[in-house]
mmCIF file of C-alpha atoms and ligand atoms in Angstrom:
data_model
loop_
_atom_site.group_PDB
_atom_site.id
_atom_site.type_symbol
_atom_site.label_atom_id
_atom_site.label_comp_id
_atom_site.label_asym_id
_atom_site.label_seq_id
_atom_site.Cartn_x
_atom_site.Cartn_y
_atom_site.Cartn_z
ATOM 1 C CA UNK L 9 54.937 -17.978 47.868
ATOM 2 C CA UNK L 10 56.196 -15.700 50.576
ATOM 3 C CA UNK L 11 58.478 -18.862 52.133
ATOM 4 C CA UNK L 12 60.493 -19.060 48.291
ATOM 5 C CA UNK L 13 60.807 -15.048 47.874
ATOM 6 C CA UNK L 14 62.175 -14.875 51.381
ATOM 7 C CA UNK L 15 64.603 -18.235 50.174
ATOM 8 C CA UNK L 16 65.099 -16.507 47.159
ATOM 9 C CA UNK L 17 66.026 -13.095 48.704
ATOM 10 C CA UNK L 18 68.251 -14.548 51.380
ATOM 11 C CA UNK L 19 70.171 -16.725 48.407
ATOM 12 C CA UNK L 20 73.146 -15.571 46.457
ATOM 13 C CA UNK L 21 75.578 -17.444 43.627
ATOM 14 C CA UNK L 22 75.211 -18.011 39.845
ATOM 15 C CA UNK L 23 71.727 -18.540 38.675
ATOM 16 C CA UNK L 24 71.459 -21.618 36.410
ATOM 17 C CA UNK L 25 70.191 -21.825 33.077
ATOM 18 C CA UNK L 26 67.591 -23.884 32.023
ATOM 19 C CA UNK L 27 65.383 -23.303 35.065
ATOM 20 C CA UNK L 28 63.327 -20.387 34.549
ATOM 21 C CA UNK L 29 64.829 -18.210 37.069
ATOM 22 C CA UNK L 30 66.786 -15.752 35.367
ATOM 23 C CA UNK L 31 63.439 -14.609 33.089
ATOM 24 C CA UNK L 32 60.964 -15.026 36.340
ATOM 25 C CA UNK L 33 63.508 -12.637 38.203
ATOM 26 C CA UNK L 34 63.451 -10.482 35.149
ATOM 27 C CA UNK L 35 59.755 -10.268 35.114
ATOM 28 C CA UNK L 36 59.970 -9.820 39.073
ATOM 29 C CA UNK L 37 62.334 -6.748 38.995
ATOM 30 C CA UNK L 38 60.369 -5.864 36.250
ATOM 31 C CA UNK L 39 56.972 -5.831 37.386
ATOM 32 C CA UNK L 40 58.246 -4.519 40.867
ATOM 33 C CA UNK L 41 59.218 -1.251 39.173
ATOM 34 C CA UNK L 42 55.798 -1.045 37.234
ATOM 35 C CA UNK L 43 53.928 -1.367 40.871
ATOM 36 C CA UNK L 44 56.590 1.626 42.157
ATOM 37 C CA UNK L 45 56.322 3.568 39.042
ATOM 38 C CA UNK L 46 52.042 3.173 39.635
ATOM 39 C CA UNK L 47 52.628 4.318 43.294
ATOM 40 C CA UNK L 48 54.693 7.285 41.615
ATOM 41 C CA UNK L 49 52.187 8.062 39.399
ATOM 42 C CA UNK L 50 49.450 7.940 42.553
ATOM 43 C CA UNK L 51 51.370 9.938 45.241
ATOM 44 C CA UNK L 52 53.754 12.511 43.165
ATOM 45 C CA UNK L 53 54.118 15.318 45.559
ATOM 46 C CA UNK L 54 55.362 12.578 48.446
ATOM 47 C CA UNK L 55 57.327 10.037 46.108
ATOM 48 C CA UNK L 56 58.614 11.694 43.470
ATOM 49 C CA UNK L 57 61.827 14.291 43.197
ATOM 50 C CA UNK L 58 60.966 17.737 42.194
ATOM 51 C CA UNK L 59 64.175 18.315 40.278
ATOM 52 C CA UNK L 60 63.394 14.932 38.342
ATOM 53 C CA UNK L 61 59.565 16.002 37.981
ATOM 54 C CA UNK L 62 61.008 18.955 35.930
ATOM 55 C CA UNK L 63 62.518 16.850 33.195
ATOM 56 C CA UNK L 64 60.423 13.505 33.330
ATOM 57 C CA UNK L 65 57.063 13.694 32.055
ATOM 58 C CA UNK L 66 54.375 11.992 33.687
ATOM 59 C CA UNK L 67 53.535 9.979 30.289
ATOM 60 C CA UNK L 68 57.350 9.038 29.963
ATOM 61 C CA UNK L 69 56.463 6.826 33.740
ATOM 62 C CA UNK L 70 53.985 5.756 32.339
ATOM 63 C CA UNK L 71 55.250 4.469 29.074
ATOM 64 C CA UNK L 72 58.175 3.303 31.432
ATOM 65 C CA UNK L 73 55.402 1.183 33.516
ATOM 66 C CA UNK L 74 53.938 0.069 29.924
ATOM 67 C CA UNK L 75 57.034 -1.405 28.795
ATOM 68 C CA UNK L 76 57.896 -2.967 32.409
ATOM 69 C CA UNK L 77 54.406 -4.714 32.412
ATOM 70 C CA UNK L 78 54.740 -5.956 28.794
ATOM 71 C CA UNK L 79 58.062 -7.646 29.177
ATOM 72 C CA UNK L 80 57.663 -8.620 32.801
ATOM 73 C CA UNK L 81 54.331 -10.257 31.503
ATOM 74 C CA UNK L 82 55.915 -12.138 28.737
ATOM 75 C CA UNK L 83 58.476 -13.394 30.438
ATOM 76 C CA UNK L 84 56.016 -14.115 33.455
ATOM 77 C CA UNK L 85 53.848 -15.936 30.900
ATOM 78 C CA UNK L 86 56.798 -18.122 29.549
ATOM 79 C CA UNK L 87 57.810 -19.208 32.167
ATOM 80 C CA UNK L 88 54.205 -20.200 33.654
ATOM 81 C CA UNK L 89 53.077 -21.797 30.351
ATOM 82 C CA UNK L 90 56.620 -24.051 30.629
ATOM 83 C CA UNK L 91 55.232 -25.050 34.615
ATOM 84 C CA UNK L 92 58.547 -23.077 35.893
ATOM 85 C CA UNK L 93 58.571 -21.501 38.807
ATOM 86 C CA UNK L 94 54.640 -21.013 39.183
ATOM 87 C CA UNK L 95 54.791 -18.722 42.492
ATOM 88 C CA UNK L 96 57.698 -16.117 40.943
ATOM 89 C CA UNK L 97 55.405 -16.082 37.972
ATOM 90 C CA UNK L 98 52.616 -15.732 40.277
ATOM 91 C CA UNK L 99 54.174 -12.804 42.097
ATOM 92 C CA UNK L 100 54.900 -10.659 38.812
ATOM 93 C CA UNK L 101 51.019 -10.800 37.974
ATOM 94 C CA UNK L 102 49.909 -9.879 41.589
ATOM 95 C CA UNK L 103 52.334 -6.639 41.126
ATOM 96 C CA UNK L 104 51.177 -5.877 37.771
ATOM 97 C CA UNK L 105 47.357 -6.010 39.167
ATOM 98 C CA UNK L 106 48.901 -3.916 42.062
ATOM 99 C CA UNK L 107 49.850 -1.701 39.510
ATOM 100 C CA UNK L 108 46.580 -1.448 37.548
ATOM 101 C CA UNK L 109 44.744 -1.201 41.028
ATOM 102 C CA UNK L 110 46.794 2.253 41.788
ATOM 103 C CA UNK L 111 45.439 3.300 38.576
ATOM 104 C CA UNK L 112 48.976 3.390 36.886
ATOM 105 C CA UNK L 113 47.305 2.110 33.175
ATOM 106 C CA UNK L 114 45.196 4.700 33.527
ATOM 107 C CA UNK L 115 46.107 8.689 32.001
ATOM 108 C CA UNK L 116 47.817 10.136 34.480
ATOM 109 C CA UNK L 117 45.866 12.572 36.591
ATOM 110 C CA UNK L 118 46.905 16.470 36.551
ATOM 111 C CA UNK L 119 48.968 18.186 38.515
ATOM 112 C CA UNK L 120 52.639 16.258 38.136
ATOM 113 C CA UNK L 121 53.995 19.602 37.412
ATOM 114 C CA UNK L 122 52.083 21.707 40.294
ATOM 115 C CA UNK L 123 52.676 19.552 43.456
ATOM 116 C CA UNK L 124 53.956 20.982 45.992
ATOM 117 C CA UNK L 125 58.020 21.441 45.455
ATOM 118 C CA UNK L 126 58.479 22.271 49.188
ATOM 119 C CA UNK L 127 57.142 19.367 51.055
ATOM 120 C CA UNK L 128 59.163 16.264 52.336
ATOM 121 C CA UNK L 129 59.218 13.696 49.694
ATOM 122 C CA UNK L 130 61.292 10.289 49.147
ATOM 123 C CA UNK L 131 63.083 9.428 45.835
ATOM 124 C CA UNK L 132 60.975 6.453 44.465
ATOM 125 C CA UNK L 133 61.160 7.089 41.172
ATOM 126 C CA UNK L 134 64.508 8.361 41.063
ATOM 127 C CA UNK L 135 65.205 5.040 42.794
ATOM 128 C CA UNK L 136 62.639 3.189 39.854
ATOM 129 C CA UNK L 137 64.755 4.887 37.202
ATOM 130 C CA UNK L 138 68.016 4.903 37.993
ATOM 131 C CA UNK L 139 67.647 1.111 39.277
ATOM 132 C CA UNK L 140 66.383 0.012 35.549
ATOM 133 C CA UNK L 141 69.116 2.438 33.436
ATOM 134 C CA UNK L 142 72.073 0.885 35.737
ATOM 135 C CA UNK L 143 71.002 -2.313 35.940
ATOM 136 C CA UNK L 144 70.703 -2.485 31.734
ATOM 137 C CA UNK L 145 73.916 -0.849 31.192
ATOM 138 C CA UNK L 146 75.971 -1.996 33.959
ATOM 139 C CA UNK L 147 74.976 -5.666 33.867
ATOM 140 C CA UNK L 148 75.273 -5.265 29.889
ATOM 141 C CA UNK L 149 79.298 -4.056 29.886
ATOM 142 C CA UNK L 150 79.969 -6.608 33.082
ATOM 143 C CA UNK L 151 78.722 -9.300 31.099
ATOM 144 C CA UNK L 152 80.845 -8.273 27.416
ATOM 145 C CA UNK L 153 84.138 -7.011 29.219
ATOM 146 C CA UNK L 154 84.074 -9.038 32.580
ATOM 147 C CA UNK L 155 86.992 -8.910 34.805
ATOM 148 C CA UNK L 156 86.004 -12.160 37.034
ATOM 149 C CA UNK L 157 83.751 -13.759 34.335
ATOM 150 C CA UNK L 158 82.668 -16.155 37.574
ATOM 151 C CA UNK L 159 81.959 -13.881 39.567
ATOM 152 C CA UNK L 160 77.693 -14.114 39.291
ATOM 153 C CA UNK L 161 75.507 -10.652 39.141
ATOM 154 C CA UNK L 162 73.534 -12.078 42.509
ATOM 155 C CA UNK L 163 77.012 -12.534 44.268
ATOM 156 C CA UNK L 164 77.368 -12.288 48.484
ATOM 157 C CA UNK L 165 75.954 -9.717 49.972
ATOM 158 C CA UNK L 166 74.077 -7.846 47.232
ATOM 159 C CA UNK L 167 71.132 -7.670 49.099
ATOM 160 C CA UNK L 168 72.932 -5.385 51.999
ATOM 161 C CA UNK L 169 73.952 -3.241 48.776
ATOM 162 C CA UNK L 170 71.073 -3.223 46.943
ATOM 163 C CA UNK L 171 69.454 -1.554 50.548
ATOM 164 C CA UNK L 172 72.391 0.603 50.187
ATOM 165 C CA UNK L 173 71.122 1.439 47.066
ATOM 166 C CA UNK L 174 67.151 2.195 47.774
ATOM 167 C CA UNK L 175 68.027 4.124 51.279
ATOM 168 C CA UNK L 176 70.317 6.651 49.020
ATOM 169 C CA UNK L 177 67.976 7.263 46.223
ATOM 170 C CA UNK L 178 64.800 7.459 48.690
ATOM 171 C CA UNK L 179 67.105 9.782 51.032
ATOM 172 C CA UNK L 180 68.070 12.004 47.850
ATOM 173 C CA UNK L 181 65.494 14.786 48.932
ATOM 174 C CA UNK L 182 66.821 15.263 52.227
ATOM 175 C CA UNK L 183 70.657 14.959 51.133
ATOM 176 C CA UNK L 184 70.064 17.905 48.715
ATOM 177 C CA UNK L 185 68.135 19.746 50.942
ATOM 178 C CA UNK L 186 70.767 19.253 54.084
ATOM 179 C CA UNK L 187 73.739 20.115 51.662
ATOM 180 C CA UNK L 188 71.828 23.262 49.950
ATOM 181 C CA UNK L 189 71.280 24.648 53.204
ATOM 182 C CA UNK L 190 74.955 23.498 54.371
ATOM 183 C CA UNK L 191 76.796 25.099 51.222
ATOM 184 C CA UNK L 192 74.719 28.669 51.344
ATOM 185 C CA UNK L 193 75.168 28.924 55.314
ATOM 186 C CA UNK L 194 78.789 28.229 54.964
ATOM 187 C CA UNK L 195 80.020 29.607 52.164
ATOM 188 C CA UNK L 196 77.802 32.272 50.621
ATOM 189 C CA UNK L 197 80.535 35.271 52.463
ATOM 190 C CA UNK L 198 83.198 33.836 49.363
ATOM 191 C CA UNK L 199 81.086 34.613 46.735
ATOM 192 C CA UNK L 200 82.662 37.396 44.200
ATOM 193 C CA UNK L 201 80.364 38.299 41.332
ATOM 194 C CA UNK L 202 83.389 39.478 39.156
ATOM 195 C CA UNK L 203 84.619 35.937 39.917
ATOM 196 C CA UNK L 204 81.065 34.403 38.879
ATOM 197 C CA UNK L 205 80.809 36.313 35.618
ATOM 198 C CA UNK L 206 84.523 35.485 34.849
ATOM 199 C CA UNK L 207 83.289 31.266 35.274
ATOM 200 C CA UNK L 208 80.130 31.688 33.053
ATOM 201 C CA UNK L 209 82.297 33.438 30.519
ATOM 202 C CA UNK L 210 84.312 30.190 29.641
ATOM 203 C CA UNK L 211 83.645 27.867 26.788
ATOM 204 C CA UNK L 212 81.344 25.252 27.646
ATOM 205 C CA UNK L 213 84.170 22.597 27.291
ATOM 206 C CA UNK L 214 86.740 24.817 29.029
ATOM 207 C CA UNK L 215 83.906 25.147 32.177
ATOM 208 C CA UNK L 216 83.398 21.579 32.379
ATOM 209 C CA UNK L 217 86.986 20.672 33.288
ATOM 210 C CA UNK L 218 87.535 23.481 35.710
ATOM 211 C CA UNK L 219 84.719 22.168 37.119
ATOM 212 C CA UNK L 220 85.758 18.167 37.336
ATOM 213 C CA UNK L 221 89.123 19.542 38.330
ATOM 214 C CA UNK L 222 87.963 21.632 40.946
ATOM 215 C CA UNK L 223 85.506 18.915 42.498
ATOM 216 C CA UNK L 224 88.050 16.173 42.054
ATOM 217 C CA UNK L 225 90.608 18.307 43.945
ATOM 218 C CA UNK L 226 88.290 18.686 46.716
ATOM 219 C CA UNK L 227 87.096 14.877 46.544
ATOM 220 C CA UNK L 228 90.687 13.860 47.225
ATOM 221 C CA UNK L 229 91.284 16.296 50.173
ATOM 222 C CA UNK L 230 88.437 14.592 51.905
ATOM 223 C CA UNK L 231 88.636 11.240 50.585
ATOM 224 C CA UNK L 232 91.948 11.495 51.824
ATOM 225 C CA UNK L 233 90.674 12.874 55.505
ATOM 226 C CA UNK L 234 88.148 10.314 55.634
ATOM 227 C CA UNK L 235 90.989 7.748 55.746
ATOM 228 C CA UNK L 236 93.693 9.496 58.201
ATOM 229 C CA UNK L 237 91.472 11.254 60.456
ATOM 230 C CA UNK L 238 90.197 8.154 62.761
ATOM 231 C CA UNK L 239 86.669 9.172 63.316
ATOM 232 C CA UNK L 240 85.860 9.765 60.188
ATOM 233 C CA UNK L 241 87.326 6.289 59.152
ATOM 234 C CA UNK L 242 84.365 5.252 60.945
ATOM 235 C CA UNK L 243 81.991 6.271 58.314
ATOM 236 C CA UNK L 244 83.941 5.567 55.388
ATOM 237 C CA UNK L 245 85.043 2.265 56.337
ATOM 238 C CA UNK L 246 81.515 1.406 55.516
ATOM 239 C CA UNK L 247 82.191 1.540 51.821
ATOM 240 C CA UNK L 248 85.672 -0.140 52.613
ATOM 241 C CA UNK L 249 84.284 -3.197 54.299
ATOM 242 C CA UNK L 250 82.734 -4.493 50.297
ATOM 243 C CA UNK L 251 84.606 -7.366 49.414
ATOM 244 C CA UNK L 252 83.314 -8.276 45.439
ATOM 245 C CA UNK L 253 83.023 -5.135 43.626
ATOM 246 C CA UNK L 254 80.421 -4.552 41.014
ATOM 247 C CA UNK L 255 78.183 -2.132 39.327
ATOM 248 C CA UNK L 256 76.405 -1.800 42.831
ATOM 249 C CA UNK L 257 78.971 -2.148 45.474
ATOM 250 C CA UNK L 258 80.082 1.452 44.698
ATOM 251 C CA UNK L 259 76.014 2.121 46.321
ATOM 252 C CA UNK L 260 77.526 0.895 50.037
ATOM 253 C CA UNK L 261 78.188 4.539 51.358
ATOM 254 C CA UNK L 262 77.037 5.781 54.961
ATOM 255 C CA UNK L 263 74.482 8.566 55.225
ATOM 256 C CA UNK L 264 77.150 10.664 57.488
ATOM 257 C CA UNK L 265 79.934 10.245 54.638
ATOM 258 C CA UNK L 266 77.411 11.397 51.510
ATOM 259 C CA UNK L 267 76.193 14.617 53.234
ATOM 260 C CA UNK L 268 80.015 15.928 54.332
ATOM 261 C CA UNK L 269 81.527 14.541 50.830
ATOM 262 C CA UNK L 270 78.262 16.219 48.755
ATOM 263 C CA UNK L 271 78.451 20.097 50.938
ATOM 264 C CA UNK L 272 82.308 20.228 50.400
ATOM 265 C CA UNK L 273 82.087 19.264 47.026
ATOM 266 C CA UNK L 274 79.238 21.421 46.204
ATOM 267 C CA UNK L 275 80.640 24.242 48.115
ATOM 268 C CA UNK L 276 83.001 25.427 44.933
ATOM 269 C CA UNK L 277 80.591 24.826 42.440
ATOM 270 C CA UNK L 278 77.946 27.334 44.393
ATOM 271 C CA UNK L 279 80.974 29.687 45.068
ATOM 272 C CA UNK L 280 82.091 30.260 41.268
ATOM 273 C CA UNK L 281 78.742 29.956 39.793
ATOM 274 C CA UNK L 282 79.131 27.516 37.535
ATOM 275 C CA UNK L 283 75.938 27.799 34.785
ATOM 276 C CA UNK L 284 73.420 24.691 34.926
ATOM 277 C CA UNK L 285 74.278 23.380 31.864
ATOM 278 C CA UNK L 286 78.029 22.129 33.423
ATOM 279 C CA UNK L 287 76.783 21.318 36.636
ATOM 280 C CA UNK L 288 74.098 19.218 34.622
ATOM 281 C CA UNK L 289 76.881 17.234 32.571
ATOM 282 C CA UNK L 290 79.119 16.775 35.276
ATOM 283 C CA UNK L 291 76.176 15.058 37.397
ATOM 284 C CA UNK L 292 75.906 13.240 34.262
ATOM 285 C CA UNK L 293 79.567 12.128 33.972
ATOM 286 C CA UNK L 294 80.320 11.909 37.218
ATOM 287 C CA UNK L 295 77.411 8.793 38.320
ATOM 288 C CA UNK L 296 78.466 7.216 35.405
ATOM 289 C CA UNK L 297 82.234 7.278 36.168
ATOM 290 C CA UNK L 298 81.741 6.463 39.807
ATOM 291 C CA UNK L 299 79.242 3.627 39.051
ATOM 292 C CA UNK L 300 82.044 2.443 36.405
ATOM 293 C CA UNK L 301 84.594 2.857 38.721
ATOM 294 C CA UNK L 302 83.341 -0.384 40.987
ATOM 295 C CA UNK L 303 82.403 -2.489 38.119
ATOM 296 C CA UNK L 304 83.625 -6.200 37.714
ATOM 297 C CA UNK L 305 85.076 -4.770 34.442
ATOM 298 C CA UNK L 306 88.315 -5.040 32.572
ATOM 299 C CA UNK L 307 88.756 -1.757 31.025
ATOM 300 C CA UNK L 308 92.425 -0.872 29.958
ATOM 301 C CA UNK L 309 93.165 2.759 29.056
ATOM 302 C CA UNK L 310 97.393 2.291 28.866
ATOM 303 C CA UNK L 311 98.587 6.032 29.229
ATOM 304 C CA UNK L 312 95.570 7.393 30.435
ATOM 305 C CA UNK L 313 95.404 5.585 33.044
ATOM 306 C CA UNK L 314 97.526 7.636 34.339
ATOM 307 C CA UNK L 315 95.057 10.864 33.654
ATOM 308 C CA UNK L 316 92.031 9.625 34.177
ATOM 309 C CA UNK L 317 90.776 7.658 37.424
ATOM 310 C CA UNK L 318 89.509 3.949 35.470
ATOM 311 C CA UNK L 319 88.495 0.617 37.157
ATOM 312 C CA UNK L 320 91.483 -0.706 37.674
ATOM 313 C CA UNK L 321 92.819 2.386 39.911
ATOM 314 C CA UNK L 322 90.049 2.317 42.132
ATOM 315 C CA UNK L 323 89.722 -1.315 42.474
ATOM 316 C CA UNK L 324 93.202 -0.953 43.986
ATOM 317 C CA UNK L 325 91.909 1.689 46.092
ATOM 318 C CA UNK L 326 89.404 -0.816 47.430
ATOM 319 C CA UNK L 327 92.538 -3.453 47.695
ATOM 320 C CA UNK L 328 93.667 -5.289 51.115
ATOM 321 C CA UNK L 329 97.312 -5.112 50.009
ATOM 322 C CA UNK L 330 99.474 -3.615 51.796
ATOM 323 C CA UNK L 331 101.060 -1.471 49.308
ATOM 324 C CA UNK L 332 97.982 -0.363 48.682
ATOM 325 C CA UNK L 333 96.847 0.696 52.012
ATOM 326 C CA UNK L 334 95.371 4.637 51.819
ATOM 327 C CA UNK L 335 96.175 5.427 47.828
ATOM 328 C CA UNK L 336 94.339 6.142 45.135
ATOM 329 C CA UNK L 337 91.706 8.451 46.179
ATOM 330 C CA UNK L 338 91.077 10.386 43.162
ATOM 331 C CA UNK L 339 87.615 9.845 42.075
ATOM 332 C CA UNK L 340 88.054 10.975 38.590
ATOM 333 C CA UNK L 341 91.685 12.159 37.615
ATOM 334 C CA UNK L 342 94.313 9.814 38.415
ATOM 335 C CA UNK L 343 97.201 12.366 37.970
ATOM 336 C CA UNK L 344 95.836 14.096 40.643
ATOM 337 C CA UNK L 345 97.256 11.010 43.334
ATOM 338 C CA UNK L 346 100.504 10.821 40.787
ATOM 339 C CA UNK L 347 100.970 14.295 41.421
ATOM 340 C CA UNK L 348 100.760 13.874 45.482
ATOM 341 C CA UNK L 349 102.739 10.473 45.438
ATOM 342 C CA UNK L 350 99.600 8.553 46.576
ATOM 343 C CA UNK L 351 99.315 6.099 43.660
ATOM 344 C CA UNK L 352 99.437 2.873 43.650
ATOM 345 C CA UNK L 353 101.646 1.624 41.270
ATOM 346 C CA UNK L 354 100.564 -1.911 39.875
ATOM 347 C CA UNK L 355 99.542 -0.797 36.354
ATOM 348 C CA UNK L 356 99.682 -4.572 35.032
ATOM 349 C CA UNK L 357 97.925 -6.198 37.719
ATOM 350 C CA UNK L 358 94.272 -6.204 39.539
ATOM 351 C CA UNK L 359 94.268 -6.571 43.147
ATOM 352 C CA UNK L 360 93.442 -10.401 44.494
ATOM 353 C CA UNK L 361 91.503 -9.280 47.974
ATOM 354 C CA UNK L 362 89.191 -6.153 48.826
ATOM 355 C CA UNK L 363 87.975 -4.951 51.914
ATOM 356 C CA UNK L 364 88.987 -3.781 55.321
ATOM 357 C CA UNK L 365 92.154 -5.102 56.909
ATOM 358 C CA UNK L 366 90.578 -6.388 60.060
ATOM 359 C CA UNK L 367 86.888 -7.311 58.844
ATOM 360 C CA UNK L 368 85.797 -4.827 61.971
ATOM 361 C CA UNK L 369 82.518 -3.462 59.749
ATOM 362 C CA UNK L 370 79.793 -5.736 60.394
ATOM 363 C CA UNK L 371 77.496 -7.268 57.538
ATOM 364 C CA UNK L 372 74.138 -5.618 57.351
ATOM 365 C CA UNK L 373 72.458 -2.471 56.356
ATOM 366 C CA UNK L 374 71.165 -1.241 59.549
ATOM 367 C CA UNK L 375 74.109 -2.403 61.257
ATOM 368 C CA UNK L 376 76.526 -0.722 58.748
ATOM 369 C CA UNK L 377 74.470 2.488 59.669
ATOM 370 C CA UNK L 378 74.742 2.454 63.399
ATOM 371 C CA UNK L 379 78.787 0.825 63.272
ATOM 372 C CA UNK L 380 80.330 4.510 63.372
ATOM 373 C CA UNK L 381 78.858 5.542 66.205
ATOM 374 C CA UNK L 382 78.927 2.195 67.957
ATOM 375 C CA UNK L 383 81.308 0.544 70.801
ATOM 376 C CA UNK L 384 82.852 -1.436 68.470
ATOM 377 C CA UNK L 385 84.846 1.305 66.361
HETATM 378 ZN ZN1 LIG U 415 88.386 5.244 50.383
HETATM 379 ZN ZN1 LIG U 416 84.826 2.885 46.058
#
């Protein structure tokens, strides 16, 4: 069993019908987050977010881990009764049991609300729940509105991306803590309360877009600085060195480059006070735009394109051509690089080859992380 996951793991390319696999890896992602969700359930105060704890019941996980098991298990159960893929089908029960041995069918004990807020903790289920809502709507619009229809969901390298992906969300605690701390030791002496008031005053609407406008201003001044200013190349050309983009290749970005791009964004949202009902929506708006952003999508906006940042602008960000070398940084208004005369402009085309020029970021996770401060920069 261990010998095919570790084939299976290692494997990439289209997955072909007719064999079983797609439903046993279905049930295996499936029953995999009902075993984290149970271990979420267990150990709250160490693996789960305190700012997610607020807003996500404990019997929402658990209904979550209900629905996991019940699907995983039927498709588990399909493919066993068919003699497919015994071990894969094998492997989803022995999490699900996992699961029922942490206790996860049973009511969930007290205290989700109470534990401690102030001790170290890792994102699991932020990880669990974010991993299950992209995956279903990602996969869902790659597969109706696909740019490179042959391009398959498992395609090269995911599994360096997908590590990408856990490391971030399990990190989350000590990225908001880091840039908290950052933000009010930096830049609490700007703060004007007449300023603050004047913020919270605006329409809802009219708040929001200050707010995108202000953050995307100050995503392109370092986006930008990340790309001139050698060693700070270093980190970014991390997320540079992806070469298929999809829903999850947007995950591939270095520790170093989340914490400076997170404390200089958040820096003017702490400084003019936005209220917590905008900063709410633009988290909101601004995962799902980013996540978008990467996908193996053909989305056409005509006009604007020219407004907003879409797929097509930042896959061309992400392009090896030359003429669009260092453009496009704009994360989520496009007029923004129009404005500075650092657009690309290729409005009918998509770009044929993405990564970095010279390949110099090796393939890896842990390698990725150490490559800034390594030799070979
Ligand atoms: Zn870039
Ligand atoms: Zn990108």
């Amino acid at each position: 069993m261990l010998r095919e996951l570790q084939q299976l793991s290692r494997s990439h390319g289209p997955l072909r019908a007719g064999t079983g696999l797609v439903g046993g890896i279905i049930a295996l992602v499936l029953s995999t987050a009902a075993s984290l969700a149970a271990l979420v359930l267990r150990f709250p105060g160490a693996l789960s977010t305190p700012e997610l704890r607020q807003s996500v019941e404990p019997s929402t996980l658990q209904a979550l881990l209900m629905a996991c098991s019940v699907l995983g298990g039927a498709l588990a159960l399909a493919n066993a009764l068919r003699g497919r893929l015994l071990w894969l089908s094998g492997l989803s029960f022995l999490l699900m049991a996992l699961a029922a041995l942490l206790g996860g069918y049973r009511p969930p004990a007290e205290g989700w609300q109470l534990s401690a807020a102030h001790t170290p903790y890792v994102g699991l289920d932020w990880f669990v729940l974010d991993l299950l809502a992209s995956t279903l709507i990602f996969v869902f619009i790659e597969k109706q509105f696909p740019l490179r229809p042959e391009q398959p969901v498992f395609r090269a390298e995911w599994q360096t991306d997908l590590q990408h992906f856990f490391v971030n969300h399990l990190l989350v605690g000590f990225v908001l803590l880091a840039t908290n701390l950052m933000v009010h030791r930096l830049f609490s002496w700007a703060i004007s309360d007449a300023l603050q008031a004047w913020v919270q005053a605006l329409p809802f609407a009219l708040e929001l877009l200050l707010l995108m406008l202000v953050a995307d201003l100050i995503q392109y001044a370092v986006h930008r600085a990340l790309h001139e200013w050698p060693p700070l190349w270093r980190f970014h050309a991390v997320h540079h060195s992806i070469k298929t983009l999809d829903w999850l290749a947007g995950s591939r970005l270095h520790v170093g480059e989340v914490l400076l791009m997170r404390t200089l964004v958040l820096a003017p949202i702490y400084v003019l006070g936005f209220s917590r009902g905008v900063i709410d929506a633009y988290i909101v708006i601004i995962g799902f735009q980013a996540v978008l952003n990467h996908c193996n999508v053909n989305l056409r906006l005509g006009w604007l394109e020219y407004v907003l940042v879409t797929p097509n602008f930042h896959h061309w960000h992400h392009s090896q051509q030359h003429e669009a070398l260092d453009r496009n940084y704009a994360g989520q208004f496009a007029f923004i690089d129009h404005l500075f005369g650092s657009a690309v402009r290729a409005p009918d085309r998509w770009p044929s080859r993405y990564g970095v020029i010279d390949d110099a970021v090796p393939p890896g996770f842990w390698r990725q992380l150490i490559y800034p401060f390594s030799r070979r920069t």
